[in-house]
Short mmCIF file of C-alpha atoms in Angstrom, two decimals:
data_model
loop_
_atom_site.label_atom_id
_atom_site.label_comp_id
_atom_site.label_asym_id
_atom_site.label_seq_id
_atom_site.Cartn_x
_atom_site.Cartn_y
_atom_site.Cartn_z
CA VAL A 1070 122.71 76.72 -6.29
CA VAL A 1071 121.24 73.36 -5.58
CA ARG A 1072 123.97 72.30 -3.32
CA MET A 1073 123.94 75.74 -1.65
CA PHE A 1074 120.15 75.21 -0.83
CA ALA A 1075 121.15 71.68 0.63
CA ILE A 1076 123.57 73.40 3.07
CA THR A 1077 121.41 76.30 3.96
CA GLY A 1078 118.01 74.61 3.99
CA GLY A 1079 119.36 71.17 5.14
CA PHE A 1080 122.57 71.32 7.13
CA HIS A 1081 121.84 74.73 8.60
CA ARG A 1082 118.16 75.38 9.05
CA TYR A 1083 117.07 71.78 9.59
CA PHE A 1084 119.74 69.66 11.02
CA SER A 1085 121.58 72.44 13.06
CA HIS A 1086 118.45 74.36 14.27
CA ARG A 1087 115.38 72.18 13.65
CA SER A 1088 113.49 75.16 12.32
CA TYR A 1089 111.23 72.83 10.54
CA LYS A 1090 109.92 69.31 10.39
CA THR A 1091 110.07 66.91 7.54
CA GLY A 1092 109.81 63.00 7.02
CA ARG A 1093 112.69 60.63 7.22
CA VAL A 1094 113.05 60.19 3.51
CA PHE A 1095 113.42 63.93 2.74
CA GLN A 1096 115.56 64.14 5.79
CA PHE A 1097 117.99 61.59 4.21
CA LEU A 1098 117.88 63.16 0.70
CA MET A 1099 118.86 66.64 2.27
CA ALA A 1100 121.71 64.98 4.07
CA PHE A 1101 122.91 63.24 1.05
CA LEU A 1102 122.54 66.24 -1.39
CA GLY A 1103 124.37 68.42 1.32
CA GLN A 1104 127.23 65.93 1.56
CA THR A 1105 127.82 66.32 -2.17
CA SER A 1106 129.28 69.81 -1.27
CA ALA A 1107 132.28 67.83 0.36
CA GLN A 1108 131.75 69.70 3.64
CA LYS A 1109 132.15 66.53 5.59
CA GLY A 1110 129.42 64.73 7.20
CA VAL A 1111 125.88 66.10 8.09
CA LEU A 1112 126.24 65.06 11.80
CA TRP A 1113 129.63 66.68 12.03
CA TRP A 1114 128.56 69.79 10.30
CA ALA A 1115 125.47 70.37 12.48
CA ALA A 1116 127.45 69.50 15.75
CA ILE A 1117 130.09 72.02 14.82
CA HIS A 1118 127.56 74.78 14.01
CA ARG A 1119 125.68 74.07 17.34
CA HIS A 1120 129.02 74.57 19.16
CA HIS A 1121 129.60 77.82 17.27
CA HIS A 1122 126.21 79.27 18.55
CA LEU A 1123 126.91 78.11 21.93
CA HIS A 1124 130.13 80.02 22.14
CA SER A 1125 129.66 82.64 19.39
CA ASP A 1126 132.65 85.06 19.19
CA THR A 1127 134.17 83.95 22.27
CA GLU A 1128 137.57 82.38 22.62
CA HIS A 1129 135.88 78.99 22.50
CA ASP A 1130 134.23 79.58 19.09
CA VAL A 1131 135.82 77.49 16.44
CA HIS A 1132 135.66 80.20 13.93
CA SER A 1133 135.57 83.83 15.31
CA PRO A 1134 137.16 86.59 13.27
CA ARG A 1135 137.45 88.50 16.65
CA HIS A 1136 139.68 85.90 18.36
CA THR A 1137 141.39 83.92 15.63
CA GLY A 1138 141.60 86.47 12.62
CA PHE A 1139 139.75 86.67 9.36
CA LEU A 1140 141.64 84.01 7.34
CA PHE A 1141 141.48 81.36 10.10
CA SER A 1142 137.87 81.91 10.70
CA HIS A 1143 137.19 81.73 6.89
CA VAL A 1144 139.03 78.55 6.25
CA GLY A 1145 142.04 77.81 8.56
CA TRP A 1146 140.08 76.37 11.28
CA ILE A 1147 139.11 73.32 8.94
CA PHE A 1148 142.70 72.22 9.16
CA SER A 1149 143.06 72.47 12.79
CA PRO A 1150 142.43 69.18 14.78
CA GLN A 1151 141.79 71.20 17.91
CA LYS A 1152 139.03 73.20 16.12
CA ASN A 1153 137.25 70.82 13.60
CA THR A 1154 136.65 67.96 16.17
CA ALA A 1155 132.79 67.66 16.63
CA ASP A 1156 131.04 66.91 19.87
CA TYR A 1157 128.57 64.30 18.81
CA SER A 1158 126.81 64.42 22.11
CA THR A 1159 125.15 67.63 21.04
CA ILE A 1160 123.48 66.11 18.05
CA LYS A 1161 121.88 63.09 19.66
CA ASP A 1162 118.46 64.08 18.18
CA PHE A 1163 119.94 62.87 14.82
CA THR A 1164 122.56 60.17 15.80
CA ARG A 1165 119.47 58.02 16.53
CA TYR A 1166 119.08 57.59 12.80
CA PRO A 1167 121.42 54.70 11.58
CA GLU A 1168 121.23 55.92 8.01
CA LEU A 1169 122.51 59.39 9.05
CA VAL A 1170 125.25 57.88 11.05
CA TRP A 1171 126.29 55.77 8.02
CA LEU A 1172 126.16 58.65 5.75
CA ASP A 1173 128.34 60.73 8.22
CA ARG A 1174 130.87 57.87 8.38
CA PHE A 1175 131.14 57.79 4.57
CA SER A 1176 130.99 61.56 4.35
CA HIS A 1177 132.86 61.95 1.00
CA ALA A 1178 130.93 59.22 -0.85
CA PRO A 1179 128.19 61.56 -2.16
CA ALA A 1180 130.74 64.07 -3.34
CA VAL A 1181 132.70 61.34 -5.22
CA LEU A 1182 129.55 60.15 -6.90
CA LEU A 1183 128.57 63.68 -8.01
CA GLY A 1184 132.12 64.09 -9.38
CA VAL A 1185 131.91 60.77 -11.37
CA ALA A 1186 128.52 61.78 -12.80
CA CYS A 1187 129.82 65.15 -13.87
CA PHE A 1188 132.55 63.33 -15.77
CA LEU A 1189 130.34 60.83 -17.31
CA LEU A 1190 127.92 63.39 -18.50
CA ALA A 1191 130.27 66.12 -19.71
CA GLY A 1192 133.82 64.72 -19.65
CA TRP A 1193 136.89 66.57 -18.19
CA GLN A 1194 135.16 69.92 -18.46
CA GLY A 1195 132.04 68.76 -16.60
CA LEU A 1196 134.44 67.48 -13.94
CA PHE A 1197 136.28 70.79 -13.58
CA VAL A 1198 133.42 73.24 -13.99
CA GLY A 1199 130.50 71.08 -12.76
CA PHE A 1200 132.19 69.66 -9.74
CA PHE A 1201 135.57 71.18 -8.73
CA LEU A 1202 135.04 74.84 -9.54
CA SER A 1203 131.52 74.96 -8.27
CA THR A 1204 132.49 73.08 -5.06
CA VAL A 1205 135.25 75.77 -4.42
CA ILE A 1206 132.74 78.57 -5.05
CA LEU A 1207 130.26 76.83 -2.64
CA TYR A 1208 132.96 76.50 0.00
CA HIS A 1209 133.63 80.18 -0.12
CA GLY A 1210 129.91 81.14 -0.06
CA THR A 1211 129.42 78.95 3.05
CA PHE A 1212 132.70 80.09 4.79
CA ALA A 1213 131.87 83.77 4.14
CA ILE A 1214 129.10 83.36 6.83
CA ASN A 1215 131.59 82.39 9.40
CA SER A 1216 134.02 85.14 8.46
CA LEU A 1217 132.54 88.00 6.59
CA ALA A 1218 129.02 87.87 8.31
CA HIS A 1219 130.95 88.58 11.52
CA VAL A 1220 132.78 91.39 10.24
CA VAL A 1221 131.06 93.43 7.32
CA GLY A 1222 127.37 94.61 7.63
CA LYS A 1223 124.85 96.05 10.24
CA GLN A 1224 123.64 94.85 13.60
CA ARG A 1225 119.93 95.37 13.99
CA TYR A 1226 119.79 93.30 17.27
CA VAL A 1227 121.92 93.04 20.28
CA THR A 1228 123.06 89.40 20.25
CA GLY A 1229 126.17 89.37 22.33
CA ASP A 1230 128.36 88.63 19.32
CA ASP A 1231 129.61 90.22 16.11
CA SER A 1232 126.95 88.71 13.68
CA ARG A 1233 125.83 91.25 11.10
CA ASN A 1234 123.22 91.48 8.27
CA ASN A 1235 124.70 91.63 4.82
CA TRP A 1236 122.22 92.00 1.87
CA TRP A 1237 124.87 90.78 -0.75
CA LEU A 1238 126.00 87.90 1.22
CA ALA A 1239 122.21 87.08 1.56
CA ILE A 1240 121.94 86.97 -2.22
CA ILE A 1241 125.12 84.79 -2.75
CA THR A 1242 124.06 82.31 0.05
CA LEU A 1243 120.14 82.15 -0.56
CA GLY A 1244 119.39 84.09 2.52
CA GLU A 1245 122.09 83.31 5.04
CA GLY A 1246 123.50 86.88 4.96
CA TRP A 1247 120.85 88.03 7.37
CA HIS A 1248 123.09 86.70 10.03
CA ASN A 1249 122.26 89.09 12.82
CA ASN A 1250 118.70 88.36 12.36
CA HIS A 1251 119.56 84.66 12.74
CA HIS A 1252 121.57 85.02 15.83
CA ALA A 1253 118.70 87.04 17.37
CA TYR A 1254 116.30 84.01 16.83
CA GLN A 1255 118.14 81.01 15.68
CA SER A 1256 115.22 78.65 15.38
CA SER A 1257 113.48 80.81 12.86
CA THR A 1258 112.96 79.05 9.36
CA ARG A 1259 112.88 82.56 7.87
CA GLN A 1260 116.10 84.55 8.19
CA GLY A 1261 115.10 87.55 6.29
CA PHE A 1262 112.84 89.04 8.97
CA ARG A 1263 111.47 91.91 6.93
CA TRP A 1264 109.57 91.63 3.72
CA TYR A 1265 112.35 93.21 1.54
CA GLU A 1266 115.01 91.01 2.91
CA ILE A 1267 115.54 88.37 0.27
CA ASP A 1268 115.66 84.74 1.65
CA ILE A 1269 115.49 82.33 -1.25
CA THR A 1270 116.04 79.31 0.94
CA PHE A 1271 112.84 80.24 2.92
CA TYR A 1272 110.91 80.77 -0.22
CA VAL A 1273 111.80 77.20 -1.52
CA LEU A 1274 110.93 75.68 2.03
CA LYS A 1275 107.61 77.60 1.91
CA ALA A 1276 106.70 76.22 -1.44
CA LEU A 1277 107.72 72.70 -0.17
CA SER A 1278 105.46 73.07 2.73
CA TRP A 1279 102.50 73.76 0.29
CA VAL A 1280 102.91 70.21 -1.07
CA GLY A 1281 103.47 68.64 2.44
CA VAL A 1282 107.21 67.83 1.95
CA VAL A 1283 108.11 69.88 4.97
CA ARG A 1284 105.78 71.39 7.84
CA ASP A 1285 105.79 73.42 10.98
CA LEU A 1286 107.98 76.32 9.66
CA ARG A 1287 109.09 78.30 12.64
CA ALA A 1288 108.71 82.08 12.53
CA PRO A 1289 110.27 84.68 14.96
CA PRO A 1290 107.68 86.45 17.47
CA ALA A 1291 106.75 89.79 16.54
CA GLU A 1292 108.51 91.22 19.58
CA VAL A 1293 111.80 89.80 18.27
CA VAL A 1294 111.36 91.20 14.75
CA MET A 1295 110.55 94.62 16.24
CA GLY A 1296 113.51 94.46 18.68
CA GLU A 1297 111.19 94.68 21.73
CA GLN A 1298 112.05 91.54 23.44
CA ARG A 1299 114.39 91.75 26.44
CA LEU A 1300 117.65 89.96 26.40
CA GLY A 1301 118.17 86.68 28.08
CA LYS A 1302 120.49 86.63 31.17
CA LYS A 1303 123.28 84.91 29.35
CA VAL A 1304 123.38 87.41 26.57
CA LEU A 1305 123.03 90.39 28.83
CA GLU A 1306 125.80 89.17 31.02
CA LYS A 1307 128.07 88.61 27.99
CA VAL A 1308 127.17 92.15 26.64
CA ALA A 1309 127.60 93.77 29.96
CA HIS A 1310 131.21 92.28 30.37
CA GLU A 1311 132.09 93.61 26.86
CA LEU A 1312 130.71 97.00 27.74
CA ALA A 1313 132.73 97.13 31.03
CA LEU A 1314 135.96 96.02 29.44
CA SER A 1315 135.64 98.71 26.78
CA PHE A 1316 136.84 101.04 29.56
CA PRO A 1317 140.62 100.96 30.58
CA ILE A 1318 140.18 99.44 34.02
CA ASP A 1319 143.98 99.40 34.80
CA ARG A 1320 144.17 103.24 34.11
CA ILE A 1321 141.01 103.86 36.17
CA SER A 1322 142.38 101.72 38.96
CA GLU A 1323 145.50 103.83 39.08
CA GLU A 1324 143.54 107.04 39.04
CA VAL A 1325 141.25 105.91 41.86
CA ARG A 1326 144.33 104.98 43.79
CA ASP A 1327 145.80 108.32 43.59
CA ALA A 1328 142.44 110.14 44.15
CA TRP A 1329 141.80 107.89 47.20
CA ALA A 1330 145.10 108.84 48.77
CA HIS A 1331 144.26 112.57 48.54
CA ARG A 1332 140.96 112.13 50.35
CA PRO A 1333 141.76 112.22 54.08
CA ALA A 1334 138.14 111.74 55.08
CA MET A 1335 137.85 108.43 53.25
CA PRO A 1336 139.18 105.00 54.61
CA THR A 1337 142.66 104.09 53.72
CA LEU A 1338 143.22 101.42 51.15
CA ASP A 1339 144.41 99.11 53.93
CA GLU A 1340 141.00 99.56 55.67
CA LEU A 1341 139.27 99.04 52.42
CA ARG A 1342 141.24 95.88 52.00
CA GLU A 1343 140.17 94.63 55.36
CA ARG A 1344 136.60 95.32 54.52
CA ALA A 1345 136.95 93.52 51.26
CA ARG A 1346 138.48 90.65 53.01
CA GLN A 1347 135.28 90.15 55.14
CA LYS A 1348 133.12 90.79 52.09
CA ARG A 1349 134.62 91.66 48.55
CA GLN A 1350 131.40 93.34 47.41
CA GLN A 1351 131.67 96.03 50.15
CA ALA A 1352 134.60 97.54 48.30
CA ALA A 1353 132.71 97.81 45.14
CA ALA A 1354 129.76 99.36 47.05
CA ARG A 1355 131.98 101.62 48.74
CA LEU A 1356 133.53 102.79 45.46
CA ALA A 1357 130.03 103.44 44.04
CA ASP A 1358 129.16 105.68 46.98
CA VAL A 1359 132.18 108.00 46.90
CA HIS A 1360 131.79 109.20 43.42
CA LEU A 1361 135.35 109.58 42.37
CA PRO A 1362 135.76 111.49 39.19
CA SER A 1363 138.05 108.75 37.77
CA LEU A 1364 135.19 106.18 37.85
CA PRO A 1365 132.74 106.20 34.84
CA SER A 1366 129.27 106.81 36.12
CA LEU A 1367 126.14 104.90 35.37
CA ASP A 1368 125.32 107.64 32.81
CA ASP A 1369 128.66 107.26 31.21
CA LEU A 1370 128.03 103.59 30.78
CA LYS A 1371 124.48 104.17 29.36
CA ALA A 1372 125.92 106.53 26.95
CA ARG A 1373 128.53 104.25 25.57
CA ALA A 1374 126.05 101.41 25.40
CA ASN A 1375 123.94 103.63 23.11
CA GLU A 1376 126.98 104.05 20.83
CA MET A 1377 128.18 100.45 20.81
CA TYR A 1378 124.88 98.47 20.33
CA ALA A 1379 121.75 98.45 18.42
CA ASP A 1380 118.60 99.82 20.16
CA SER A 1381 117.19 97.44 22.69
CA PRO A 1382 114.87 97.46 25.81
CA SER A 1383 117.72 95.96 27.66
CA LEU A 1384 120.33 98.62 27.18
CA ASP A 1385 119.72 100.25 30.64
CA ASP A 1386 120.04 96.61 32.22
CA ILE A 1387 123.25 96.13 30.25
CA ALA A 1388 124.73 99.47 31.55
CA THR A 1389 123.63 98.80 35.16
CA ARG A 1390 125.27 95.33 35.12
CA ALA A 1391 128.42 96.68 33.41
CA HIS A 1392 128.60 99.43 36.01
CA ASP A 1393 128.70 96.66 38.76
CA ILE A 1394 131.22 94.64 36.86
CA LEU A 1395 133.40 97.63 36.32
CA LEU A 1396 133.34 98.58 40.09
CA GLU A 1397 134.12 94.94 40.97
CA ALA A 1398 136.97 94.96 38.73
CA VAL A 1399 138.54 98.19 39.99
CA SER A 1400 138.17 97.16 43.73
CA THR A 1401 139.63 93.82 42.91
CA ARG A 1402 142.72 95.37 41.60
CA LEU A 1403 142.87 97.77 44.50
CA PHE A 1404 142.42 94.78 46.82
CA ASP A 1405 145.15 92.73 45.11
CA ASP A 1406 147.73 95.66 44.96
CA THR A 1407 147.20 96.50 48.72
CA GLU A 1408 147.57 92.78 49.64
CA LEU A 1409 150.86 92.63 47.58
CA ALA A 1410 152.10 95.71 49.36
CA ALA A 1411 151.36 94.29 52.74
CA GLY A 1412 153.06 91.08 51.78
CA SER A 1413 156.18 92.93 50.71
#
């Protein structure tokens, strides 16, 4: 439990997200205690985690169940040289401390010291139960946030990824199970946004703030907690692409091609191709104007957005952008197909 707090309150909420402030001594103590968990160095851990948030549940994410499967996202990625190489340029705010750089270089030293201490205090049983068994349990608690928390649970907020809230994971991991909350506002010290969401890590940090060990604990704005804040451009674009791709674009393109061929009043595909050559967006605009039954309407996309995502003031914006993406994708396929036909 103590080492879990060092991971959640130290490695994650402090070193990865800077969600509160503390002094240099406590900073080093949290890094040292966290490294007794044998999860590599503090700088490596934080850099990997920042990369995860930058690319959450995309093909670039180091541990996404959506793209690499559950087992790989849980533990397999650790053994992959392509996945577990940290970009230390993302952690420059901490690489300026030589003691953290030294600790990260000798990443297993704290864990070895803890193992030796367990053996000296309680013999072989102490080494097995107190160090090896508890370390394995700690591993799976931490790894469950990378895997289970992106598969099992509920999504309260639209975050552009698969992060979920899971109450029993929150108990096991001292509050990390409120993962969708965390992805909605990553810099919050408190991850259990509601009063009934148990977040033991936050409670401990709050108590430490009363005695001055930590300070400036960051909290989510009220509009974030209530789900009233509009999505940023990056998340909106990501979700809109996901919504557009939930429709069978290839099949829709075929149906549009067939429908177009039976509408003599409409320009031919060759004429459309010529327009698109001059300005590709004209093809999508023309498709939007003709109201072919094969094409999902904006209302269709709004309805699906309501089915797929949590309530958000940006759902109409998502549907509108997804509609544009869908039209662009269909017009591109028509353009490419007619160009191939002309070439043959």
